Amino acid sequence: MTDPTAFDWSGLAFGSKKPVNSLSATFIAAPREISEPRFAQLVKTYLPEGNVILGLAKEPYVLGFENQPQFRTLDVATVQAVIDKVTASTSKHKVYTLHYFQRELRYILEKLDFRKTVFINGSWKYSFHTQTPYYVLVTRNTPYELVSPFTDEAEAKAFAAQTVLPDIPTNGTFNERGMLEIADRIAKHSYDYGFQTGVALGRRSTATYKLLARAYNSVLPYQTYAMHYGASRETNFSPPNDLNYYDTTHAEVELLIKAQRERIDLHDTTMFINLLPCPACARMISRTDIAEIVYREDHSDGYAVKILELSDKKVRRHV
């Protein structure tokens, strides 16, 4: 028997939208993982105003963060008890579910009518106001809110402390491709859903490099801070390259701090990084004994290449 409270976009896309539109519901867009207590808080906030539709992603991770445990999407089993409790209650409003692929969110917001849409921080890649769904909301004049995935700060800190991230080599000898792979892998330890940056420092010996240190851009003062309180870039509608509103210490800075603490000699070392350093980091690196920077993605119109080469550093892009 079909559950009347469960919708799937595959069935709504080319059919009548009336079953959903008639609910005049608050839509919680498919979120990253949240706890049962947090979902209960959300229900307590929005259910008195009307029906609630909980979006559920068909993918196990937020798009762009595949296989990263800090970006798992919500499994309905986690919150089913809350949904069942509401269903069994005398409340005139109910909790419904809507299953969809994350790429379909744009069309859902275009075709369905919601009283309000709620987005859980950390449930998308890059800043929210640079995404197509944001422009759909603005065009349709649909109210929206960005909210925390956590009940409180204690839960936010506990999540970061308890989440087990993949092990990354701390030493060994690797070729150039291997060093860049380490930079890519350590980047995935970051909770910065704006962009994850990773860096690996090595000293060359013939055709290989001895791994000396690695680091990633770390959210301050703790990894889940921006998710809980809201990313400053999103709060201030900051453009992607604006460093006035930013929640992390850049990977390059983290690496230099580690080198200072562990007394790592930077002379004639090579920095492998997945993203060309920003202008501020490039100026800082230019004053160090790091001899070479190898990167993958360009940034800021190549400013770093110019300033680093003028500072007698070798700069290479590895494609």
PDB file of C-alpha atoms in Angstrom:
ATOM      1  CA  MET A   1       0.000   0.000   0.000  1.00  0.00           C
ATOM      2  CA  THR A   2       1.384   3.422  -0.966  1.00  0.00           C
ATOM      3  CA  ASP A   3       2.299   5.695   1.926  1.00  0.00           C
ATOM      4  CA  PRO A   4       0.350   8.964   1.407  1.00  0.00           C
ATOM      5  CA  THR A   5       2.946  10.900   3.407  1.00  0.00           C
ATOM      6  CA  ALA A   6       5.895   9.791   1.248  1.00  0.00           C
ATOM      7  CA  PHE A   7       6.575  11.551  -2.063  1.00  0.00           C
ATOM      8  CA  ASP A   8       9.228  10.929  -4.712  1.00  0.00           C
ATOM      9  CA  TRP A   9      10.213  13.579  -7.222  1.00  0.00           C
ATOM     10  CA  SER A  10      10.377  10.922  -9.943  1.00  0.00           C
ATOM     11  CA  GLY A  11       6.605  10.586  -9.597  1.00  0.00           C
ATOM     12  CA  LEU A  12       5.892  14.307  -9.249  1.00  0.00           C
ATOM     13  CA  ALA A  13       8.158  15.684 -11.970  1.00  0.00           C
ATOM     14  CA  PHE A  14       5.805  14.914 -14.871  1.00  0.00           C
ATOM     15  CA  GLY A  15       2.600  14.567 -12.890  1.00  0.00           C
ATOM     16  CA  SER A  16       0.287  16.721 -10.814  1.00  0.00           C
ATOM     17  CA  LYS A  17       1.970  18.890  -8.201  1.00  0.00           C
ATOM     18  CA  LYS A  18      -1.302  19.387  -6.314  1.00  0.00           C
ATOM     19  CA  PRO A  19      -0.668  16.663  -3.679  1.00  0.00           C
ATOM     20  CA  VAL A  20       2.350  18.657  -2.466  1.00  0.00           C
ATOM     21  CA  ASN A  21       1.260  22.202  -3.256  1.00  0.00           C
ATOM     22  CA  SER A  22      -2.007  21.760  -1.356  1.00  0.00           C
ATOM     23  CA  LEU A  23      -0.045  21.120   1.848  1.00  0.00           C
ATOM     24  CA  SER A  24       1.312  24.681   2.062  1.00  0.00           C
ATOM     25  CA  ALA A  25       4.270  23.136   3.857  1.00  0.00           C
ATOM     26  CA  THR A  26       7.636  24.166   5.197  1.00  0.00           C
ATOM     27  CA  PHE A  27      10.209  22.271   3.149  1.00  0.00           C
ATOM     28  CA  ILE A  28      13.430  21.098   4.813  1.00  0.00           C
ATOM     29  CA  ALA A  29      15.728  20.526   1.831  1.00  0.00           C
ATOM     30  CA  ALA A  30      17.548  17.181   1.911  1.00  0.00           C
ATOM     31  CA  PRO A  31      20.124  17.719   4.658  1.00  0.00           C
ATOM     32  CA  ARG A  32      23.458  16.348   5.657  1.00  0.00           C
ATOM     33  CA  GLU A  33      23.313  14.055   8.680  1.00  0.00           C
ATOM     34  CA  ILE A  34      21.399  15.429  11.664  1.00  0.00           C
ATOM     35  CA  SER A  35      20.503  13.754  14.951  1.00  0.00           C
ATOM     36  CA  GLU A  36      17.048  12.700  16.089  1.00  0.00           C
ATOM     37  CA  PRO A  37      17.027  15.414  18.804  1.00  0.00           C
ATOM     38  CA  ARG A  38      17.923  18.056  16.219  1.00  0.00           C
ATOM     39  CA  PHE A  39      15.126  16.925  13.911  1.00  0.00           C
ATOM     40  CA  ALA A  40      12.734  16.989  16.867  1.00  0.00           C
ATOM     41  CA  GLN A  41      13.775  20.614  17.458  1.00  0.00           C
ATOM     42  CA  LEU A  42      13.053  21.480  13.831  1.00  0.00           C
ATOM     43  CA  VAL A  43       9.652  19.795  13.969  1.00  0.00           C
ATOM     44  CA  LYS A  44       8.821  21.636  17.170  1.00  0.00           C
ATOM     45  CA  THR A  45       9.759  24.918  15.458  1.00  0.00           C
ATOM     46  CA  TYR A  46       7.948  24.490  12.147  1.00  0.00           C
ATOM     47  CA  LEU A  47       5.062  22.069  12.722  1.00  0.00           C
ATOM     48  CA  PRO A  48       2.914  24.593  14.643  1.00  0.00           C
ATOM     49  CA  GLU A  49       3.063  26.807  11.533  1.00  0.00           C
ATOM     50  CA  GLY A  50       1.847  24.071   9.164  1.00  0.00           C
ATOM     51  CA  ASN A  51       2.829  20.796   7.530  1.00  0.00           C
ATOM     52  CA  VAL A  52       6.501  19.882   7.182  1.00  0.00           C
ATOM     53  CA  ILE A  53       8.074  18.126   4.204  1.00  0.00           C
ATOM     54  CA  LEU A  54      11.464  16.562   4.903  1.00  0.00           C
ATOM     55  CA  GLY A  55      13.663  16.199   1.830  1.00  0.00           C
ATOM     56  CA  LEU A  56      15.749  13.042   1.645  1.00  0.00           C
ATOM     57  CA  ALA A  57      18.686  12.736  -0.757  1.00  0.00           C
ATOM     58  CA  LYS A  58      18.978   9.530  -2.747  1.00  0.00           C
ATOM     59  CA  GLU A  59      22.756   9.800  -2.558  1.00  0.00           C
ATOM     60  CA  PRO A  60      24.631   8.829   0.636  1.00  0.00           C
ATOM     61  CA  TYR A  61      26.801  11.958   0.640  1.00  0.00           C
ATOM     62  CA  VAL A  62      26.447  15.637  -0.177  1.00  0.00           C
ATOM     63  CA  LEU A  63      27.370  16.081  -3.850  1.00  0.00           C
ATOM     64  CA  GLY A  64      31.061  16.887  -4.186  1.00  0.00           C
ATOM     65  CA  PHE A  65      31.912  15.326  -0.812  1.00  0.00           C
ATOM     66  CA  GLU A  66      31.538  11.659  -1.669  1.00  0.00           C
ATOM     67  CA  ASN A  67      32.865   9.171   0.907  1.00  0.00           C
ATOM     68  CA  GLN A  68      33.507  11.926   3.459  1.00  0.00           C
ATOM     69  CA  PRO A  69      31.845  10.993   6.769  1.00  0.00           C
ATOM     70  CA  GLN A  70      31.419  14.636   7.863  1.00  0.00           C
ATOM     71  CA  PHE A  71      29.138  15.131   4.836  1.00  0.00           C
ATOM     72  CA  ARG A  72      26.878  12.082   4.989  1.00  0.00           C
ATOM     73  CA  THR A  73      23.287  12.785   4.044  1.00  0.00           C
ATOM     74  CA  LEU A  74      20.424  12.057   6.405  1.00  0.00           C
ATOM     75  CA  ASP A  75      19.130   8.483   6.604  1.00  0.00           C
ATOM     76  CA  VAL A  76      15.387   8.565   7.290  1.00  0.00           C
ATOM     77  CA  ALA A  77      15.826   5.758   9.818  1.00  0.00           C
ATOM     78  CA  THR A  78      17.574   8.270  12.098  1.00  0.00           C
ATOM     79  CA  VAL A  79      14.437  10.413  12.420  1.00  0.00           C
ATOM     80  CA  GLN A  80      11.664   7.890  11.700  1.00  0.00           C
ATOM     81  CA  ALA A  81      10.640   7.704  15.358  1.00  0.00           C
ATOM     82  CA  VAL A  82       9.927  11.443  15.373  1.00  0.00           C
ATOM     83  CA  ILE A  83       7.911  11.190  12.157  1.00  0.00           C
ATOM     84  CA  ASP A  84       5.915   8.248  13.558  1.00  0.00           C
ATOM     85  CA  LYS A  85       5.234  10.161  16.767  1.00  0.00           C
ATOM     86  CA  VAL A  86       3.814  13.108  14.825  1.00  0.00           C
ATOM     87  CA  THR A  87       1.741  10.774  12.638  1.00  0.00           C
ATOM     88  CA  ALA A  88       0.238   9.117  15.709  1.00  0.00           C
ATOM     89  CA  SER A  89      -0.472  12.427  17.420  1.00  0.00           C
ATOM     90  CA  THR A  90      -3.610  14.550  17.228  1.00  0.00           C
ATOM     91  CA  SER A  91      -1.756  17.372  15.502  1.00  0.00           C
ATOM     92  CA  LYS A  92      -3.608  18.703  12.464  1.00  0.00           C
ATOM     93  CA  HIS A  93      -0.239  19.105  10.758  1.00  0.00           C
ATOM     94  CA  LYS A  94       1.909  16.178   9.660  1.00  0.00           C
ATOM     95  CA  VAL A  95       5.462  15.394   8.566  1.00  0.00           C
ATOM     96  CA  TYR A  96       5.842  14.237   4.964  1.00  0.00           C
ATOM     97  CA  THR A  97       8.944  13.072   3.096  1.00  0.00           C
ATOM     98  CA  LEU A  98      10.186  13.855  -0.396  1.00  0.00           C
ATOM     99  CA  HIS A  99      12.919  11.682  -1.920  1.00  0.00           C
ATOM    100  CA  TYR A 100      15.024  13.092  -4.745  1.00  0.00           C
ATOM    101  CA  PHE A 101      18.473  13.256  -6.307  1.00  0.00           C
ATOM    102  CA  GLN A 102      20.301  16.369  -5.148  1.00  0.00           C
ATOM    103  CA  ARG A 103      20.707  17.677  -8.699  1.00  0.00           C
ATOM    104  CA  GLU A 104      16.889  17.882  -8.864  1.00  0.00           C
ATOM    105  CA  LEU A 105      16.558  20.473  -6.085  1.00  0.00           C
ATOM    106  CA  ARG A 106      16.454  23.345  -8.544  1.00  0.00           C
ATOM    107  CA  TYR A 107      13.401  21.889 -10.302  1.00  0.00           C
ATOM    108  CA  ILE A 108      11.676  21.070  -7.032  1.00  0.00           C
ATOM    109  CA  LEU A 109      11.992  24.695  -5.937  1.00  0.00           C
ATOM    110  CA  GLU A 110      10.808  25.884  -9.343  1.00  0.00           C
ATOM    111  CA  LYS A 111       7.757  23.616  -9.612  1.00  0.00           C
ATOM    112  CA  LEU A 112       6.537  23.121  -6.046  1.00  0.00           C
ATOM    113  CA  ASP A 113       5.017  25.741  -3.773  1.00  0.00           C
ATOM    114  CA  PHE A 114       6.295  25.971  -0.204  1.00  0.00           C
ATOM    115  CA  ARG A 115       5.501  28.447   2.555  1.00  0.00           C
ATOM    116  CA  LYS A 116       9.145  28.447   3.495  1.00  0.00           C
ATOM    117  CA  THR A 117      12.277  26.466   2.688  1.00  0.00           C
ATOM    118  CA  VAL A 118      14.824  25.494   5.350  1.00  0.00           C
ATOM    119  CA  PHE A 119      18.405  24.577   4.494  1.00  0.00           C
ATOM    120  CA  ILE A 120      20.760  22.784   6.889  1.00  0.00           C
ATOM    121  CA  ASN A 121      24.269  24.259   6.864  1.00  0.00           C
ATOM    122  CA  GLY A 122      26.857  21.954   5.313  1.00  0.00           C
ATOM    123  CA  SER A 123      24.362  20.297   2.947  1.00  0.00           C
ATOM    124  CA  TRP A 124      25.850  21.761  -0.252  1.00  0.00           C
ATOM    125  CA  LYS A 125      29.225  22.529  -1.788  1.00  0.00           C
ATOM    126  CA  TYR A 126      30.406  26.144  -2.153  1.00  0.00           C
ATOM    127  CA  SER A 127      28.561  29.171  -0.783  1.00  0.00           C
ATOM    128  CA  PHE A 128      24.776  28.972  -0.799  1.00  0.00           C
ATOM    129  CA  HIS A 129      24.271  32.352  -2.476  1.00  0.00           C
ATOM    130  CA  THR A 130      26.356  31.219  -5.472  1.00  0.00           C
ATOM    131  CA  GLN A 131      24.064  28.232  -6.105  1.00  0.00           C
ATOM    132  CA  THR A 132      21.175  27.952  -8.568  1.00  0.00           C
ATOM    133  CA  PRO A 133      18.635  27.052  -5.829  1.00  0.00           C
ATOM    134  CA  TYR A 134      19.289  30.424  -4.180  1.00  0.00           C
ATOM    135  CA  TYR A 135      18.428  32.296  -7.363  1.00  0.00           C
ATOM    136  CA  VAL A 136      15.274  30.221  -7.799  1.00  0.00           C
ATOM    137  CA  LEU A 137      14.163  31.188  -4.287  1.00  0.00           C
ATOM    138  CA  VAL A 138      14.857  34.867  -4.935  1.00  0.00           C
ATOM    139  CA  THR A 139      13.059  34.788  -8.279  1.00  0.00           C
ATOM    140  CA  ARG A 140      10.002  33.112  -6.772  1.00  0.00           C
ATOM    141  CA  ASN A 141      10.158  35.242  -3.629  1.00  0.00           C
ATOM    142  CA  THR A 142      10.132  32.127  -1.438  1.00  0.00           C
ATOM    143  CA  PRO A 143      11.203  32.750   2.188  1.00  0.00           C
ATOM    144  CA  TYR A 144      14.152  30.634   3.311  1.00  0.00           C
ATOM    145  CA  GLU A 145      16.365  30.039   6.337  1.00  0.00           C
ATOM    146  CA  LEU A 146      19.845  28.576   6.806  1.00  0.00           C
ATOM    147  CA  VAL A 147      20.039  26.697  10.102  1.00  0.00           C
ATOM    148  CA  SER A 148      22.438  24.569  12.124  1.00  0.00           C
ATOM    149  CA  PRO A 149      22.573  20.769  11.801  1.00  0.00           C
ATOM    150  CA  PHE A 150      23.173  20.536  15.551  1.00  0.00           C
ATOM    151  CA  THR A 151      21.043  20.928  18.670  1.00  0.00           C
ATOM    152  CA  ASP A 152      23.660  23.092  20.370  1.00  0.00           C
ATOM    153  CA  GLU A 153      27.364  23.834  20.503  1.00  0.00           C
ATOM    154  CA  ALA A 154      28.082  20.761  22.616  1.00  0.00           C
ATOM    155  CA  GLU A 155      26.614  18.489  19.932  1.00  0.00           C
ATOM    156  CA  ALA A 156      28.518  20.368  17.221  1.00  0.00           C
ATOM    157  CA  LYS A 157      31.841  19.865  19.010  1.00  0.00           C
ATOM    158  CA  ALA A 158      31.030  16.242  19.846  1.00  0.00           C
ATOM    159  CA  PHE A 159      30.283  15.453  16.198  1.00  0.00           C
ATOM    160  CA  ALA A 160      33.690  16.713  15.084  1.00  0.00           C
ATOM    161  CA  ALA A 161      35.446  14.842  17.896  1.00  0.00           C
ATOM    162  CA  GLN A 162      33.659  11.560  17.205  1.00  0.00           C
ATOM    163  CA  THR A 163      33.800  11.531  13.409  1.00  0.00           C
ATOM    164  CA  VAL A 164      36.546   9.217  12.189  1.00  0.00           C
ATOM    165  CA  LEU A 165      38.286  10.505   9.064  1.00  0.00           C
ATOM    166  CA  PRO A 166      40.484   8.344   6.785  1.00  0.00           C
ATOM    167  CA  ASP A 167      44.117   7.863   7.750  1.00  0.00           C
ATOM    168  CA  ILE A 168      46.683   9.745   5.652  1.00  0.00           C
ATOM    169  CA  PRO A 169      50.415   8.874   5.580  1.00  0.00           C
ATOM    170  CA  THR A 170      52.489  10.972   7.959  1.00  0.00           C
ATOM    171  CA  ASN A 171      55.833   9.913   6.502  1.00  0.00           C
ATOM    172  CA  GLY A 172      57.342   7.912   3.658  1.00  0.00           C
ATOM    173  CA  THR A 173      58.742   8.505   0.192  1.00  0.00           C
ATOM    174  CA  PHE A 174      56.522   9.325  -2.784  1.00  0.00           C
ATOM    175  CA  ASN A 175      56.772  10.452  -6.381  1.00  0.00           C
ATOM    176  CA  GLU A 176      55.240  13.736  -7.491  1.00  0.00           C
ATOM    177  CA  ARG A 177      51.869  12.197  -8.249  1.00  0.00           C
ATOM    178  CA  GLY A 178      51.859  10.527  -4.837  1.00  0.00           C
ATOM    179  CA  MET A 179      52.574  13.814  -3.062  1.00  0.00           C
ATOM    180  CA  LEU A 180      49.690  15.523  -4.854  1.00  0.00           C
ATOM    181  CA  GLU A 181      47.467  12.603  -3.957  1.00  0.00           C
ATOM    182  CA  ILE A 182      48.339  13.102  -0.286  1.00  0.00           C
ATOM    183  CA  ALA A 183      47.437  16.787  -0.636  1.00  0.00           C
ATOM    184  CA  ASP A 184      44.097  15.786  -2.170  1.00  0.00           C
ATOM    185  CA  ARG A 185      43.404  13.209   0.525  1.00  0.00           C
ATOM    186  CA  ILE A 186      44.270  15.429   3.485  1.00  0.00           C
ATOM    187  CA  ALA A 187      42.051  18.178   2.000  1.00  0.00           C
ATOM    188  CA  LYS A 188      39.074  15.887   2.615  1.00  0.00           C
ATOM    189  CA  HIS A 189      39.638  16.233   6.367  1.00  0.00           C
ATOM    190  CA  SER A 190      38.396  19.815   6.162  1.00  0.00           C
ATOM    191  CA  TYR A 191      34.868  20.782   7.200  1.00  0.00           C
ATOM    192  CA  ASP A 192      34.982  23.891   5.004  1.00  0.00           C
ATOM    193  CA  TYR A 193      32.204  23.212   2.516  1.00  0.00           C
ATOM    194  CA  GLY A 194      33.214  26.348   0.599  1.00  0.00           C
ATOM    195  CA  PHE A 195      36.432  24.697  -0.596  1.00  0.00           C
ATOM    196  CA  GLN A 196      38.683  22.004   0.833  1.00  0.00           C
ATOM    197  CA  THR A 197      42.396  22.686   0.443  1.00  0.00           C
ATOM    198  CA  GLY A 198      45.205  20.269   1.217  1.00  0.00           C
ATOM    199  CA  VAL A 199      48.976  20.616   1.165  1.00  0.00           C
ATOM    200  CA  ALA A 200      51.905  18.211   1.474  1.00  0.00           C
ATOM    201  CA  LEU A 201      55.499  19.274   2.094  1.00  0.00           C
ATOM    202  CA  GLY A 202      58.355  17.177   0.763  1.00  0.00           C
ATOM    203  CA  ARG A 203      62.122  17.225   0.247  1.00  0.00           C
ATOM    204  CA  ARG A 204      63.319  15.922  -3.071  1.00  0.00           C
ATOM    205  CA  SER A 205      65.753  13.047  -3.421  1.00  0.00           C
ATOM    206  CA  THR A 206      66.366  12.183  -7.099  1.00  0.00           C
ATOM    207  CA  ALA A 207      62.902  11.270  -8.495  1.00  0.00           C
ATOM    208  CA  THR A 208      61.038  11.014  -5.178  1.00  0.00           C
ATOM    209  CA  TYR A 209      60.142  13.172  -2.208  1.00  0.00           C
ATOM    210  CA  LYS A 210      60.354  12.502   1.495  1.00  0.00           C
ATOM    211  CA  LEU A 211      57.070  13.535   3.110  1.00  0.00           C
ATOM    212  CA  LEU A 212      57.772  16.029   5.903  1.00  0.00           C
ATOM    213  CA  ALA A 213      54.307  17.330   6.792  1.00  0.00           C
ATOM    214  CA  ARG A 214      50.762  17.771   5.494  1.00  0.00           C
ATOM    215  CA  ALA A 215      47.864  20.023   6.449  1.00  0.00           C
ATOM    216  CA  TYR A 216      44.413  21.213   5.394  1.00  0.00           C
ATOM    217  CA  ASN A 217      42.303  24.348   5.786  1.00  0.00           C
ATOM    218  CA  SER A 218      40.805  24.033   9.241  1.00  0.00           C
ATOM    219  CA  VAL A 219      37.644  25.795  10.409  1.00  0.00           C
ATOM    220  CA  LEU A 220      38.137  27.936  13.518  1.00  0.00           C
ATOM    221  CA  PRO A 221      37.734  27.771  16.437  1.00  0.00           C
ATOM    222  CA  TYR A 222      36.564  24.186  15.836  1.00  0.00           C
ATOM    223  CA  GLN A 223      35.695  22.239  12.699  1.00  0.00           C
ATOM    224  CA  THR A 224      31.883  22.412  12.933  1.00  0.00           C
ATOM    225  CA  TYR A 225      31.753  26.071  14.007  1.00  0.00           C
ATOM    226  CA  ALA A 226      30.654  27.455  10.621  1.00  0.00           C
ATOM    227  CA  MET A 227      28.050  24.728  10.219  1.00  0.00           C
ATOM    228  CA  HIS A 228      26.580  25.510  13.623  1.00  0.00           C
ATOM    229  CA  TYR A 229      26.710  29.317  13.599  1.00  0.00           C
ATOM    230  CA  GLY A 230      26.571  29.847   9.841  1.00  0.00           C
ATOM    231  CA  ALA A 231      29.433  30.407   7.405  1.00  0.00           C
ATOM    232  CA  SER A 232      30.529  34.057   7.526  1.00  0.00           C
ATOM    233  CA  ARG A 233      30.841  34.133   3.746  1.00  0.00           C
ATOM    234  CA  GLU A 234      27.175  33.156   3.405  1.00  0.00           C
ATOM    235  CA  THR A 235      26.024  35.445   6.199  1.00  0.00           C
ATOM    236  CA  ASN A 236      27.659  38.402   4.456  1.00  0.00           C
ATOM    237  CA  PHE A 237      26.928  37.317   0.861  1.00  0.00           C
ATOM    238  CA  SER A 238      30.645  37.453   0.201  1.00  0.00           C
ATOM    239  CA  PRO A 239      32.049  36.601  -3.267  1.00  0.00           C
ATOM    240  CA  PRO A 240      34.229  33.464  -3.567  1.00  0.00           C
ATOM    241  CA  ASN A 241      37.612  35.218  -3.479  1.00  0.00           C
ATOM    242  CA  ASP A 242      36.800  37.626  -0.643  1.00  0.00           C
ATOM    243  CA  LEU A 243      39.027  36.784   2.329  1.00  0.00           C
ATOM    244  CA  ASN A 244      37.423  39.345   4.637  1.00  0.00           C
ATOM    245  CA  TYR A 245      34.745  36.800   5.479  1.00  0.00           C
ATOM    246  CA  TYR A 246      36.306  33.393   5.874  1.00  0.00           C
ATOM    247  CA  ASP A 247      36.087  30.733   8.548  1.00  0.00           C
ATOM    248  CA  THR A 248      39.306  28.762   8.157  1.00  0.00           C
ATOM    249  CA  THR A 249      43.022  28.985   8.562  1.00  0.00           C
ATOM    250  CA  HIS A 250      44.383  28.284   5.091  1.00  0.00           C
ATOM    251  CA  ALA A 251      46.181  24.997   4.554  1.00  0.00           C
ATOM    252  CA  GLU A 252      49.449  26.813   3.806  1.00  0.00           C
ATOM    253  CA  VAL A 253      49.261  28.653   7.136  1.00  0.00           C
ATOM    254  CA  GLU A 254      48.497  25.424   8.986  1.00  0.00           C
ATOM    255  CA  LEU A 255      51.527  23.842   7.317  1.00  0.00           C
ATOM    256  CA  LEU A 256      53.856  26.679   8.316  1.00  0.00           C
ATOM    257  CA  ILE A 257      52.557  26.597  11.894  1.00  0.00           C
ATOM    258  CA  LYS A 258      53.241  22.860  11.999  1.00  0.00           C
ATOM    259  CA  ALA A 259      56.726  23.371  10.549  1.00  0.00           C
ATOM    260  CA  GLN A 260      57.492  25.959  13.228  1.00  0.00           C
ATOM    261  CA  ARG A 261      56.196  23.776  16.047  1.00  0.00           C
ATOM    262  CA  GLU A 262      57.978  20.643  14.823  1.00  0.00           C
ATOM    263  CA  ARG A 263      61.117  22.542  13.786  1.00  0.00           C
ATOM    264  CA  ILE A 264      60.971  21.313  10.204  1.00  0.00           C
ATOM    265  CA  ASP A 265      63.703  22.786   8.006  1.00  0.00           C
ATOM    266  CA  LEU A 266      61.984  24.400   4.997  1.00  0.00           C
ATOM    267  CA  HIS A 267      65.188  24.884   3.017  1.00  0.00           C
ATOM    268  CA  ASP A 268      64.876  23.452  -0.527  1.00  0.00           C
ATOM    269  CA  THR A 269      61.492  21.861   0.143  1.00  0.00           C
ATOM    270  CA  THR A 270      58.589  21.517  -2.280  1.00  0.00           C
ATOM    271  CA  MET A 271      55.000  22.378  -1.397  1.00  0.00           C
ATOM    272  CA  PHE A 272      52.338  20.304  -3.155  1.00  0.00           C
ATOM    273  CA  ILE A 273      48.871  21.834  -3.020  1.00  0.00           C
ATOM    274  CA  ASN A 274      45.565  21.184  -4.760  1.00  0.00           C
ATOM    275  CA  LEU A 275      44.817  24.924  -5.154  1.00  0.00           C
ATOM    276  CA  LEU A 276      47.230  27.701  -6.083  1.00  0.00           C
ATOM    277  CA  PRO A 277      47.836  29.797  -2.949  1.00  0.00           C
ATOM    278  CA  CYS A 278      45.715  32.908  -2.465  1.00  0.00           C
ATOM    279  CA  PRO A 279      47.497  36.294  -2.722  1.00  0.00           C
ATOM    280  CA  ALA A 280      47.989  36.567   1.069  1.00  0.00           C
ATOM    281  CA  CYS A 281      49.435  33.057   1.375  1.00  0.00           C
ATOM    282  CA  ALA A 282      51.596  33.570  -1.715  1.00  0.00           C
ATOM    283  CA  ARG A 283      53.179  36.670  -0.160  1.00  0.00           C
ATOM    284  CA  MET A 284      53.826  34.750   3.038  1.00  0.00           C
ATOM    285  CA  ILE A 285      55.341  31.740   1.239  1.00  0.00           C
ATOM    286  CA  SER A 286      57.567  34.081  -0.762  1.00  0.00           C
ATOM    287  CA  ARG A 287      59.297  34.999   2.512  1.00  0.00           C
ATOM    288  CA  THR A 288      60.056  31.382   3.466  1.00  0.00           C
ATOM    289  CA  ASP A 289      62.817  28.972   2.407  1.00  0.00           C
ATOM    290  CA  ILE A 290      60.366  26.777   0.484  1.00  0.00           C
ATOM    291  CA  ALA A 291      61.931  26.410  -2.958  1.00  0.00           C
ATOM    292  CA  GLU A 292      59.116  25.111  -5.132  1.00  0.00           C
ATOM    293  CA  ILE A 293      55.322  25.078  -5.302  1.00  0.00           C
ATOM    294  CA  VAL A 294      53.451  22.465  -7.327  1.00  0.00           C
ATOM    295  CA  TYR A 295      49.704  22.985  -7.668  1.00  0.00           C
ATOM    296  CA  ARG A 296      46.636  21.752  -9.541  1.00  0.00           C
ATOM    297  CA  GLU A 297      43.967  24.477  -9.743  1.00  0.00           C
ATOM    298  CA  ASP A 298      44.469  28.146 -10.575  1.00  0.00           C
ATOM    299  CA  HIS A 299      43.315  30.963  -8.297  1.00  0.00           C
ATOM    300  CA  SER A 300      43.087  34.776  -8.371  1.00  0.00           C
ATOM    301  CA  ASP A 301      44.193  35.126 -12.005  1.00  0.00           C
ATOM    302  CA  GLY A 302      47.563  33.550 -11.256  1.00  0.00           C
ATOM    303  CA  TYR A 303      48.715  36.328  -8.901  1.00  0.00           C
ATOM    304  CA  ALA A 304      50.582  33.777  -6.776  1.00  0.00           C
ATOM    305  CA  VAL A 305      52.612  32.531  -9.738  1.00  0.00           C
ATOM    306  CA  LYS A 306      53.900  36.028 -10.450  1.00  0.00           C
ATOM    307  CA  ILE A 307      54.770  36.960  -6.874  1.00  0.00           C
ATOM    308  CA  LEU A 308      56.391  33.594  -6.131  1.00  0.00           C
ATOM    309  CA  GLU A 309      58.478  33.562  -9.292  1.00  0.00           C
ATOM    310  CA  LEU A 310      59.608  37.118  -8.600  1.00  0.00           C
ATOM    311  CA  SER A 311      60.708  35.785  -5.200  1.00  0.00           C
ATOM    312  CA  ASP A 312      62.895  33.153  -6.919  1.00  0.00           C
ATOM    313  CA  LYS A 313      60.528  30.256  -6.265  1.00  0.00           C
ATOM    314  CA  LYS A 314      59.854  27.565  -8.858  1.00  0.00           C
ATOM    315  CA  VAL A 315      56.147  27.240  -9.607  1.00  0.00           C
ATOM    316  CA  ARG A 316      54.639  24.390 -11.603  1.00  0.00           C
ATOM    317  CA  ARG A 317      51.095  23.389 -12.394  1.00  0.00           C
ATOM    318  CA  HIS A 318      50.499  19.640 -12.468  1.00  0.00           C
ATOM    319  CA  VAL A 319      47.523  18.710 -14.645  1.00  0.00           C
TER     320      VAL A 319
END
